[in-house]
Coordinates of C-alpha atoms in Angstrom, one line a residue:
Chain K
M1 CA 4.5 119.3 85.5
S2 CA 3.5 117.2 88.3
T3 CA 3.7 113.6 87.6
P4 CA 2.3 110.3 88.7
L5 CA 5.5 108.3 89.3
S6 CA 8.1 108.5 91.8
N7 CA 11.7 110.0 91.5
K8 CA 12.6 106.6 92.4
F9 CA 11.4 105.7 88.8
Y10 CA 12.9 107.7 87.2
E11 CA 16.4 106.3 89.2
E12 CA 15.9 103.5 88.3
M13 CA 15.2 104.1 84.6
K14 CA 18.1 106.3 84.4
K15 CA 20.5 103.4 85.9
L16 CA 18.6 101.5 83.0
E17 CA 19.3 103.7 79.9
S18 CA 22.7 103.3 78.2
R19 CA 22.0 99.3 78.9
Y20 CA 19.9 100.0 75.5
P21 CA 20.7 101.1 72.0
N22 CA 17.0 103.3 72.0
K23 CA 14.8 104.8 74.2
K24 CA 11.9 102.7 73.3
A25 CA 13.6 99.3 74.5
L26 CA 12.7 100.3 77.7
I27 CA 9.2 100.5 77.7
L28 CA 9.1 97.0 79.7
P29 CA 11.3 98.0 82.4
A30 CA 9.6 101.2 83.1
L31 CA 6.6 99.4 82.5
H32 CA 7.6 97.4 85.7
Q33 CA 8.9 100.1 87.8
A34 CA 5.6 101.8 87.1
Q35 CA 2.9 99.3 88.0
K36 CA 5.5 98.7 91.4
E37 CA 4.0 102.2 92.3
Y38 CA 0.4 101.4 92.9
G39 CA 0.0 97.9 92.8
W40 CA -1.5 98.3 88.8
L41 CA -1.1 100.7 85.9
P42 CA -3.5 103.9 86.5
K43 CA -4.3 106.1 83.3
E44 CA -2.0 108.5 84.5
S45 CA 0.7 106.1 85.1
L46 CA 0.9 105.0 81.7
A47 CA 0.6 108.8 80.2
A48 CA 3.6 109.2 81.8
V49 CA 5.5 106.4 81.1
A50 CA 4.7 107.5 77.3
E51 CA 5.8 111.0 78.5
Y52 CA 9.0 109.8 79.8
I53 CA 10.1 107.1 76.6
G54 CA 9.2 110.0 74.5
V55 CA 5.6 108.5 72.6
H56 CA 2.1 108.9 72.3
E57 CA 0.3 107.0 75.1
A58 CA -1.7 104.8 72.5
Q59 CA 1.4 103.3 71.8
I60 CA 2.6 102.4 75.9
R61 CA -1.2 101.3 76.1
E62 CA -1.2 98.8 73.4
V63 CA 2.2 97.3 74.8
A64 CA 0.7 96.8 77.6
S65 CA -2.2 95.5 77.0
F66 CA -0.4 92.4 75.1
Y67 CA 1.4 91.0 78.6
T68 CA -1.0 89.6 81.6
M69 CA 1.1 90.9 84.0
Y70 CA 0.4 94.7 83.4
N71 CA -3.0 95.2 85.8
L72 CA -4.5 97.8 83.5
K73 CA -7.6 97.9 86.2
P74 CA -6.8 97.6 90.2
V75 CA -5.7 94.2 91.7
G76 CA -5.9 93.6 95.4
K77 CA -3.0 93.6 98.0
M78 CA -2.5 89.5 97.9
H79 CA -3.1 88.8 93.7
L80 CA -3.2 84.7 93.7
K81 CA -2.5 83.4 90.7
I82 CA -3.3 80.0 90.2
C83 CA -1.6 77.7 87.8
T84 CA -4.7 75.4 86.1
N85 CA -2.2 74.3 83.2
V86 CA -1.4 70.8 82.0
A87 CA 1.1 69.5 84.7
C88 CA -0.9 71.4 87.9
C89 CA -4.2 70.4 86.5
L90 CA -2.9 66.5 86.4
R91 CA -2.3 67.3 90.3
G92 CA -5.6 68.7 91.8
A93 CA -5.2 73.0 90.6
D94 CA -8.9 72.3 89.8
E95 CA -9.6 71.8 92.6
L96 CA -7.7 74.3 94.5
M97 CA -9.4 77.0 91.8
G98 CA -12.3 75.5 92.9
F99 CA -11.6 75.9 96.9
A100 CA -10.2 79.2 97.0
E101 CA -13.4 80.7 95.0
K102 CA -14.8 79.0 97.6
K103 CA -12.7 80.8 100.3
L104 CA -12.4 83.7 99.4
E105 CA -16.5 84.5 97.9
I106 CA -15.3 85.6 94.9
E107 CA -15.3 84.1 91.7
C108 CA -12.2 83.8 89.3
G109 CA -10.5 86.5 88.1
E110 CA -12.5 89.1 90.6
T111 CA -11.2 90.8 93.9
T112 CA -12.5 90.6 97.3
K113 CA -14.7 93.8 98.6
D114 CA -12.0 94.7 101.4
G115 CA -9.7 94.9 98.6
L116 CA -6.9 92.4 100.3
F117 CA -7.2 89.4 97.7
T118 CA -7.7 89.2 94.0
L119 CA -8.3 85.8 92.4
S120 CA -6.7 84.8 89.1
E121 CA -6.2 81.7 86.6
E122 CA -2.8 81.3 85.9
E123 CA -0.8 80.1 82.4
C124 CA 2.1 77.6 82.8
L125 CA 4.3 79.4 85.7
G126 CA 7.0 76.8 85.2
A127 CA 6.7 74.7 88.7
C128 CA 5.9 72.3 86.7
T129 CA 7.7 69.7 89.1
A130 CA 6.5 70.8 92.0
A131 CA 2.7 71.2 90.6
P132 CA 0.0 72.4 91.7
A133 CA 1.3 75.4 92.2
M134 CA 0.5 79.1 92.1
M135 CA 2.1 82.8 92.4
A136 CA 1.4 85.2 96.0
N137 CA 2.4 88.5 94.3
D138 CA 6.2 87.6 93.3
D139 CA 6.9 84.4 95.3
Y140 CA 5.8 81.6 94.6
V141 CA 4.3 78.9 96.4
E142 CA 5.0 75.2 95.3
E143 CA 3.1 71.9 96.0
L144 CA -0.1 73.2 97.0
D145 CA -2.6 71.0 98.7
I146 CA -6.2 72.3 99.9
H147 CA -4.8 72.3 103.2
K148 CA -1.6 74.6 102.1
L149 CA -3.7 76.8 100.4
N150 CA -6.1 77.7 103.2
A151 CA -3.3 78.0 106.0
Y152 CA -1.8 80.1 103.4
I153 CA -4.4 82.1 103.2
E154 CA -5.8 82.7 106.4
K155 CA -2.0 84.0 106.9
I156 CA -2.5 86.5 104.9
K157 CA -6.2 87.4 106.5
E158 CA -4.6 88.0 110.2
G159 CA -1.3 89.2 109.1
G160 CA -1.6 91.2 106.0
V161 CA 0.8 91.9 102.9
R162 CA 4.5 92.1 103.1
S163 CA 5.3 95.1 100.8
Chain T
M1 CA 11.0 68.7 94.5
S2 CA 13.4 67.1 92.7
E3 CA 16.4 65.0 94.1
V4 CA 19.6 64.9 93.4
K5 CA 20.1 62.1 91.5
A6 CA 23.7 62.1 89.9
S7 CA 24.3 59.5 87.4
E8 CA 28.0 59.0 86.2
G9 CA 29.2 61.8 83.6
S10 CA 26.0 64.3 84.7
L11 CA 27.1 67.7 83.5
F12 CA 24.1 70.1 85.5
I13 CA 21.7 68.5 88.3
Q14 CA 24.8 67.9 90.5
H15 CA 25.0 71.0 91.1
F16 CA 21.5 72.0 91.5
F17 CA 18.6 72.4 94.3
K18 CA 21.6 73.3 96.6
D19 CA 21.2 77.0 97.4
S20 CA 24.6 77.8 98.0
N21 CA 25.8 76.4 94.3
R22 CA 24.5 80.0 93.2
A23 CA 28.0 81.5 94.9
L24 CA 30.9 82.8 92.8
S25 CA 33.2 81.1 94.9
Y26 CA 31.4 77.5 94.4
Y27 CA 31.5 78.1 90.6
L28 CA 35.1 79.1 90.9
E29 CA 36.0 75.5 92.9
K30 CA 33.6 73.1 92.3
M31 CA 32.9 74.0 88.7
N32 CA 36.0 75.2 87.2
G33 CA 34.1 77.8 86.7
Y34 CA 35.6 80.6 83.5
Q35 CA 38.6 78.5 83.0
A36 CA 36.7 78.0 79.4
A37 CA 36.0 81.3 78.5
K38 CA 39.8 82.6 79.7
R39 CA 41.3 80.1 77.5
V40 CA 39.0 81.0 74.4
L41 CA 39.4 84.3 75.1
T42 CA 43.2 83.7 74.8
E43 CA 44.2 81.9 73.0
L44 CA 41.1 81.2 70.2
T45 CA 39.4 82.5 67.6
P46 CA 36.1 83.3 67.0
D47 CA 35.8 80.6 64.5
Q48 CA 37.8 77.7 65.9
V49 CA 35.3 78.2 68.8
I50 CA 32.3 77.9 66.5
D51 CA 33.7 74.8 64.6
E52 CA 34.2 73.0 68.4
V53 CA 30.5 73.9 69.5
K54 CA 29.3 72.0 65.5
K55 CA 31.6 69.3 66.1
A56 CA 29.6 68.9 69.4
N57 CA 26.7 68.3 68.1
L58 CA 24.6 69.9 70.6
R59 CA 21.1 70.9 69.7
G60 CA 19.2 73.5 70.6
R61 CA 17.8 72.8 73.7
G62 CA 14.3 75.2 73.8
G63 CA 11.8 73.3 71.9
A64 CA 13.4 73.2 67.5
G65 CA 16.3 71.3 68.1
F66 CA 18.2 72.9 65.7
P67 CA 22.4 73.2 66.0
T68 CA 24.0 75.8 68.0
G69 CA 27.3 75.7 66.6
M70 CA 25.0 75.9 63.1
K71 CA 23.5 79.2 64.3
W72 CA 26.1 81.5 65.2
S73 CA 27.7 80.4 61.8
F74 CA 24.8 82.0 60.1
I75 CA 26.3 85.6 62.1
P76 CA 28.1 87.6 59.2
K77 CA 31.5 87.9 60.1
Q78 CA 32.0 91.6 58.6
S79 CA 29.1 93.6 59.7
E80 CA 28.8 97.5 60.4
K81 CA 26.3 96.5 63.1
P82 CA 26.6 96.2 66.5
K83 CA 26.0 92.1 66.5
Y84 CA 23.6 90.4 69.8
L85 CA 23.7 87.6 71.1
V86 CA 20.0 87.3 72.9
C87 CA 19.5 84.1 75.7
N88 CA 16.3 82.7 75.6
A89 CA 15.1 83.1 79.7
D90 CA 11.2 82.6 78.2
E91 CA 11.1 79.1 79.5
S92 CA 7.0 78.6 78.3
E93 CA 5.8 75.9 76.9
P94 CA 3.9 74.2 79.7
G95 CA 5.6 71.4 81.7
T96 CA 8.9 72.8 81.1
C97 CA 10.5 73.7 84.3
K98 CA 14.4 73.0 83.4
D99 CA 15.9 76.3 82.8
R100 CA 14.7 77.7 85.9
Q101 CA 17.0 75.6 88.0
I102 CA 20.0 76.3 85.5
M103 CA 19.3 80.5 86.7
R104 CA 18.4 79.3 89.8
Y105 CA 22.3 77.0 91.4
T106 CA 24.4 77.6 88.2
P107 CA 23.8 81.3 86.9
H108 CA 27.7 81.4 86.3
L109 CA 27.6 78.5 83.9
L110 CA 24.8 80.6 81.8
I111 CA 27.1 84.3 81.5
E112 CA 30.4 82.1 80.8
G113 CA 28.7 80.5 78.3
L114 CA 27.6 84.2 77.0
V115 CA 31.1 84.6 77.2
I116 CA 31.9 82.6 75.2
G117 CA 28.6 82.3 72.7
S118 CA 29.5 86.4 72.5
Y119 CA 33.4 86.1 71.4
A120 CA 32.4 83.6 68.4
I121 CA 30.4 85.9 67.7
G122 CA 31.2 89.1 68.0
C123 CA 28.5 90.5 70.4
K124 CA 29.8 92.9 72.8
H125 CA 26.2 93.1 74.7
A126 CA 24.4 90.2 75.4
Y127 CA 20.8 90.6 76.1
I128 CA 19.2 87.5 79.0
Y129 CA 15.0 87.6 78.2
I130 CA 13.6 85.8 81.6
R131 CA 9.7 85.7 81.7
G132 CA 7.8 87.9 84.0
E133 CA 6.3 85.3 86.3
Y134 CA 10.9 84.2 87.2
V135 CA 11.6 87.5 89.6
R136 CA 13.2 85.9 91.7
E137 CA 15.2 84.1 89.1
A138 CA 15.8 87.2 87.1
K139 CA 16.8 88.7 90.7
L140 CA 19.1 86.3 91.6
L141 CA 20.6 86.5 87.6
D142 CA 21.3 90.2 88.5
E143 CA 24.0 89.4 91.3
A144 CA 25.9 86.6 89.7
I145 CA 26.1 89.3 86.9
Q146 CA 27.1 92.2 89.3
E147 CA 29.2 89.6 90.9
A148 CA 31.2 88.8 87.4
Y149 CA 31.7 92.4 86.9
A150 CA 33.0 92.7 89.9
K151 CA 35.6 90.2 89.2
G152 CA 36.7 91.4 86.1
Y153 CA 34.3 88.0 84.1
L154 CA 31.8 90.8 82.9
G155 CA 32.8 94.3 81.2
Q156 CA 35.8 95.9 79.8
G157 CA 39.3 93.6 78.8
I158 CA 37.9 90.5 80.5
M159 CA 40.5 88.2 82.2
G160 CA 43.4 90.9 80.4
S161 CA 42.0 89.7 77.0
K162 CA 41.0 92.8 74.2
F163 CA 37.2 91.2 74.5
D164 CA 34.5 93.6 76.4
L165 CA 30.8 92.2 77.1
D166 CA 27.9 93.7 78.8
I167 CA 25.1 91.4 79.5
T168 CA 21.6 92.8 80.8
V169 CA 18.3 91.3 81.8
H170 CA 15.6 91.9 80.4
R171 CA 12.0 91.0 81.7
G172 CA 9.4 89.8 80.0
A173 CA 5.7 90.5 81.5
G174 CA 3.6 87.1 80.9
A175 CA 3.3 85.9 77.4
Y176 CA 4.1 83.0 76.2
I177 CA 4.6 83.9 72.4
C178 CA 7.7 85.8 73.3
G179 CA 9.6 82.4 73.4
E180 CA 9.3 82.1 69.8
E181 CA 12.2 84.1 68.8
T182 CA 11.9 87.3 66.9
G183 CA 7.9 87.6 68.9
L184 CA 11.3 87.9 72.0
L185 CA 13.2 90.3 70.2
N186 CA 9.9 92.2 69.3
S187 CA 9.2 92.4 72.7
L188 CA 12.5 93.0 73.8
E189 CA 12.5 96.1 71.4
G190 CA 9.8 97.1 73.8
K191 CA 6.4 96.6 71.4
R192 CA 3.7 93.7 71.5
G193 CA 5.6 90.1 71.5
E194 CA 4.4 89.4 68.1
P195 CA 6.2 87.3 66.1
R196 CA 7.4 88.3 63.2
V197 CA 7.7 87.6 59.0
K198 CA 10.9 85.2 57.9
P199 CA 12.8 86.1 56.2
P200 CA 14.8 88.3 57.1
F201 CA 16.0 85.7 60.3
P202 CA 17.2 87.8 62.9
A203 CA 20.3 86.1 61.7
T204 CA 20.9 89.0 59.2
S205 CA 18.4 91.0 60.9
G206 CA 17.2 90.5 64.6
A207 CA 17.6 92.5 68.0
F208 CA 17.6 96.2 66.9
S209 CA 17.7 95.2 63.6
C210 CA 20.7 94.0 63.8
P211 CA 22.5 90.3 63.3
T212 CA 21.5 88.6 66.5
A213 CA 21.7 84.9 67.9
V214 CA 18.7 83.3 69.7
N215 CA 19.7 81.2 72.4
N216 CA 18.0 79.1 75.0
V217 CA 19.3 78.3 78.5
E218 CA 20.2 75.4 78.3
S219 CA 21.9 75.2 75.6
L220 CA 23.9 77.8 76.1
A221 CA 24.7 76.8 79.7
N222 CA 26.0 73.4 77.7
I223 CA 28.8 76.2 76.2
P224 CA 31.5 76.3 79.1
F225 CA 30.8 71.9 79.4
I226 CA 31.8 71.8 76.0
M227 CA 35.1 74.2 75.3
R228 CA 36.2 71.9 78.9
M229 CA 36.2 68.6 77.5
S230 CA 36.5 69.2 73.8
G231 CA 33.9 69.2 71.3
E232 CA 34.0 65.2 70.3
S233 CA 34.3 64.2 73.8
F234 CA 30.9 66.3 74.2
A235 CA 29.1 64.9 70.7
K236 CA 30.7 61.2 72.5
M237 CA 28.0 62.0 75.7
G238 CA 25.2 60.9 73.1
K239 CA 23.9 58.1 72.9
I240 CA 22.8 58.2 69.6
D241 CA 23.7 60.3 65.9
K242 CA 24.0 64.0 65.9
S243 CA 22.3 65.0 69.5
G244 CA 25.8 65.7 71.9
G245 CA 25.6 65.7 75.5
T246 CA 23.1 65.4 78.5
R247 CA 18.9 66.4 78.0
L248 CA 17.5 68.3 81.0
I249 CA 13.9 67.2 81.5
S250 CA 11.0 68.1 83.4
L251 CA 9.0 65.0 84.7
S252 CA 5.6 66.0 86.1
G253 CA 2.1 65.1 86.3
H254 CA 1.5 61.5 87.4
V255 CA 4.7 59.8 88.6
K256 CA 5.9 59.6 91.9
K257 CA 8.9 61.8 92.3
P258 CA 8.3 64.6 89.8
G259 CA 11.5 66.5 89.1
V260 CA 14.2 67.9 86.6
Y261 CA 16.0 64.8 85.9
E262 CA 19.4 64.8 83.4
V263 CA 19.9 62.0 81.1
M264 CA 22.5 61.5 77.9
A265 CA 21.1 62.1 75.2
G266 CA 19.0 59.2 74.0
G267 CA 20.2 57.3 76.3
M268 CA 16.9 56.4 77.9
T269 CA 13.7 55.1 76.7
L270 CA 10.3 57.1 77.8
R271 CA 9.4 53.8 79.9
Q272 CA 12.6 53.9 81.8
I273 CA 12.5 58.0 82.8
I274 CA 9.2 56.8 83.9
Q275 CA 10.4 53.6 85.6
D276 CA 13.7 54.5 86.7
L277 CA 13.6 58.4 87.8
G278 CA 10.1 58.9 88.1
G279 CA 10.0 56.3 90.4
G280 CA 7.0 55.0 88.1
M281 CA 3.2 55.9 88.7
L282 CA 1.3 57.5 91.1
G283 CA -0.4 55.8 93.3
D284 CA 0.4 52.7 91.2
K285 CA -2.6 52.6 88.5
R286 CA -2.3 52.3 85.1
L287 CA -0.5 54.5 82.5
K288 CA -3.0 56.1 80.6
A289 CA -0.9 58.4 78.1
V290 CA 2.4 60.4 77.5
I291 CA 2.7 64.1 76.5
P292 CA 6.4 63.6 75.8
G293 CA 7.6 67.2 74.7
G294 CA 5.5 69.7 76.3
S295 CA 2.3 70.7 75.7
S296 CA 2.4 71.0 71.8
A297 CA 3.9 67.6 71.5
P298 CA 1.1 65.2 69.9
I299 CA -0.2 62.8 72.6
L300 CA 1.7 59.2 72.9
T301 CA -0.1 56.1 74.3
A302 CA 0.9 53.6 76.7
D303 CA 1.6 51.1 74.1
E304 CA 4.2 54.2 72.2
I305 CA 6.5 55.2 75.2
D306 CA 9.3 52.3 74.5
V307 CA 10.9 55.0 72.4
I308 CA 14.1 56.4 73.0
Y309 CA 13.7 59.4 74.1
D310 CA 15.8 62.2 71.8
V311 CA 14.5 64.1 68.3
E312 CA 14.8 61.9 66.0
P313 CA 13.2 58.3 67.5
L314 CA 10.1 60.7 68.9
Q315 CA 10.2 62.8 65.1
K316 CA 9.5 59.0 63.7
I317 CA 6.5 58.0 65.7
G318 CA 5.4 61.2 65.0
T319 CA 5.2 63.5 67.5
M320 CA 8.7 65.6 68.9
M321 CA 11.1 65.9 71.9
G322 CA 10.3 69.9 71.9
S323 CA 11.7 71.2 75.3
A324 CA 12.1 67.5 76.8
A325 CA 9.3 68.5 79.2
I326 CA 7.6 64.7 79.6
M327 CA 3.5 65.4 81.3
V328 CA 2.6 61.5 82.0
I329 CA -1.1 60.7 83.0
H330 CA -3.1 58.2 84.5
E331 CA -5.9 55.8 83.8
D332 CA -8.3 57.8 86.2
T333 CA -7.7 61.6 83.5
D334 CA -10.4 62.5 81.2
L335 CA -9.3 63.5 78.4
V336 CA -11.7 66.1 76.4
K337 CA -10.8 67.8 79.8
L338 CA -7.1 68.0 79.7
L339 CA -7.6 68.7 75.8
L340 CA -10.0 71.3 76.5
R341 CA -7.5 73.0 78.8
I342 CA -4.8 72.5 76.2
T343 CA -6.8 74.2 73.8
K344 CA -7.7 77.0 75.9
F345 CA -4.3 77.5 76.1
Y346 CA -3.1 78.3 72.9
A347 CA -6.7 80.3 72.2
H348 CA -5.7 82.6 75.1
E349 CA -2.1 82.8 73.8
S350 CA -2.2 83.3 69.9
C351 CA -1.1 86.3 69.0
G352 CA -3.7 87.1 67.3
Q353 CA -2.0 87.8 64.2
C354 CA -2.9 85.5 61.9
T355 CA -6.2 84.4 60.7
P356 CA -6.1 80.7 60.9
C357 CA -4.6 80.4 64.6
R358 CA -6.8 83.0 66.2
E359 CA -10.1 82.1 64.6
G360 CA -8.9 78.1 64.5
C361 CA -7.9 77.9 67.8
H362 CA -11.1 79.7 69.2
W363 CA -13.5 77.0 67.0
M364 CA -11.6 74.3 68.5
E365 CA -11.9 75.8 72.5
S366 CA -15.8 76.0 71.5
L367 CA -16.7 72.8 69.8
L368 CA -14.5 71.5 72.8
H369 CA -16.4 72.7 74.9
K370 CA -20.1 72.1 72.8
M371 CA -18.6 68.3 73.4
I372 CA -18.3 68.5 77.1
K373 CA -21.2 69.9 77.4
G374 CA -22.9 67.0 76.0
E375 CA -24.2 69.5 73.5
A376 CA -22.1 68.0 70.6
K377 CA -23.2 66.2 67.5
M378 CA -20.7 63.6 65.3
Q379 CA -19.9 65.4 62.6
D380 CA -18.7 67.9 65.1
L381 CA -16.0 66.1 65.7
D382 CA -14.8 65.9 62.4
L383 CA -15.2 69.4 62.1
L384 CA -12.6 69.7 64.9
V385 CA -9.6 68.4 63.2
E386 CA -10.7 69.3 60.3
V387 CA -9.6 73.1 61.4
A388 CA -7.1 71.6 63.1
Q389 CA -5.6 70.6 60.0
N390 CA -6.9 74.3 58.4
I391 CA -4.4 75.6 61.0
G392 CA -0.9 73.4 60.9
G393 CA 1.4 74.9 58.4
K394 CA -0.4 78.3 57.6
T395 CA 1.1 81.0 60.3
L396 CA 3.9 82.9 60.8
C397 CA 5.2 81.0 64.2
A398 CA 5.2 77.7 65.0
L399 CA 2.5 78.8 67.9
G400 CA -0.6 77.6 65.1
D401 CA 1.0 74.4 64.5
A402 CA 1.6 73.8 68.4
A403 CA -2.0 73.9 69.1
A404 CA -3.2 72.1 66.2
G405 CA -1.2 68.8 67.3
P406 CA -3.0 67.9 70.6
V407 CA -5.8 68.4 68.7
I408 CA -5.7 66.2 66.0
S409 CA -3.5 62.9 68.2
F410 CA -5.9 63.0 70.5
V411 CA -9.0 62.8 68.7
K412 CA -6.4 60.5 66.4
K413 CA -6.0 58.2 69.9
F414 CA -8.5 58.8 72.1
R415 CA -11.9 59.1 70.1
P416 CA -14.1 57.0 72.0
E417 CA -13.6 59.0 74.6
F418 CA -15.1 62.2 72.3
E419 CA -17.4 59.9 71.3
A420 CA -18.9 59.0 74.5
Y421 CA -19.7 62.6 75.1
I422 CA -21.0 63.4 72.1
K423 CA -23.2 60.2 72.4
G424 CA -24.1 61.3 76.9
Q425 CA -22.3 58.2 77.6
K426 CA -19.9 60.3 79.8
K427 CA -21.5 63.9 81.0
Y428 CA -19.2 66.6 82.3
A429 CA -18.9 66.9 86.6

């Protein structure tokens, strides 16, 4: 049967199998690994994860939908997640969000037409002493201000996203 | 970013904020790395280790402050099932970022703590459950674990002893509730991170239905220090009864020098922390309020900060130390808006199992929205408090109380600010 997940997925999972007393415990690692392949989790990949774990697809969706980091819809190549929780809020996160929406011409939660940027609001990232902060894909960008955020967005617009 | 400000007797901070310090070589040379584990594995019985940790007055550093030694003593000595030690590295209480520094700069301290803790409770496979957003920290931990395996500090027959231990890093995927220990265990098992009904407690039925101890990163990272200096000496470091050692504090918000700092347990007042460590108020503005223990902690007014910063003194004035995350708030801050933001967080993070929390959090959020938009009546303010009071104590886990505490304390201490919105004296900007 053809599968939407690469050999690498199965190789990575194989390495982890002996670390857990049962296969179901691999659901979170498997979803992380599957998401690396497309940047999000298409229905077919959820089905492939379900087949690999040996549970019904609904069970995988039930788990995936609980966690905010699993994207059940496509996201842009660069996913900017601005923390707007207390510590960042006290340090101007709302202004940053307003600026990003204007700059990217989208609202929070949307993706730009060219598919380059998705903008989200994030709960506390654990970067409170370097607030305000955001995640840009897997990286933290800390001690932000509008100038720094503007420069970051410009850099991505010009140079694209390193994969 | 934080600067190193090591005061006499500090354990952690002098090793933070320098990338090269995370190497095994640094840990072995500068921090007597793995010597405590070696002594424990070759000379002490598990019970002796637990007794030493009990003597140390090490309180859990995750939020609840439960004594670590006591927690370990609840794990049954005889068990046909395997036993697990799970490190809670979910660090998701808003305002908290201290565990992140431990994992970044002293990962081997955590690994050694896990070796000693696992020996004490009889665990052969420990897990570090780390929040999904800490991608980099998970990678650094993995690298440190590989280093430890390569040098025989993990794996079979550790350091020539008969003790075996594996450690696996398990990444979460973005859910505040996974910081709650039974939510965390469900998440580790590949389920939704919904807290469990207790009892059974994890000590009897935890990870994979086996006896389990769940300990915070900082709690475990303190274990090697305790075994090196003795529990008694560690306890004496604390300047207050029942609290041993030091506390890592995440100081954020409106201070001149936000950062992660270390103080002797009970050694400073909140005012001293803000003034002496934080460098005073940002822009020399007036202090309005302090959230002293993560966003779940009831708020304090500017007049309430001459309090010793530790568990009991804070409890006595109606708030809590929680995860030792202090958020400082100056005079220009709109507390109604801030409370709305906090409440929105809990509404988003409520797992939805318990009706009072699931419905109550959204109800409080919508009442606060109404207030900000100038559409609320005076009785809505009383309703807000009533809803909060009907959540507290009626849920499976502490998230409900965490959501209620801020609402009740904000309204009690800063009522005129809420009334100003209701009377139309203040408009949403």
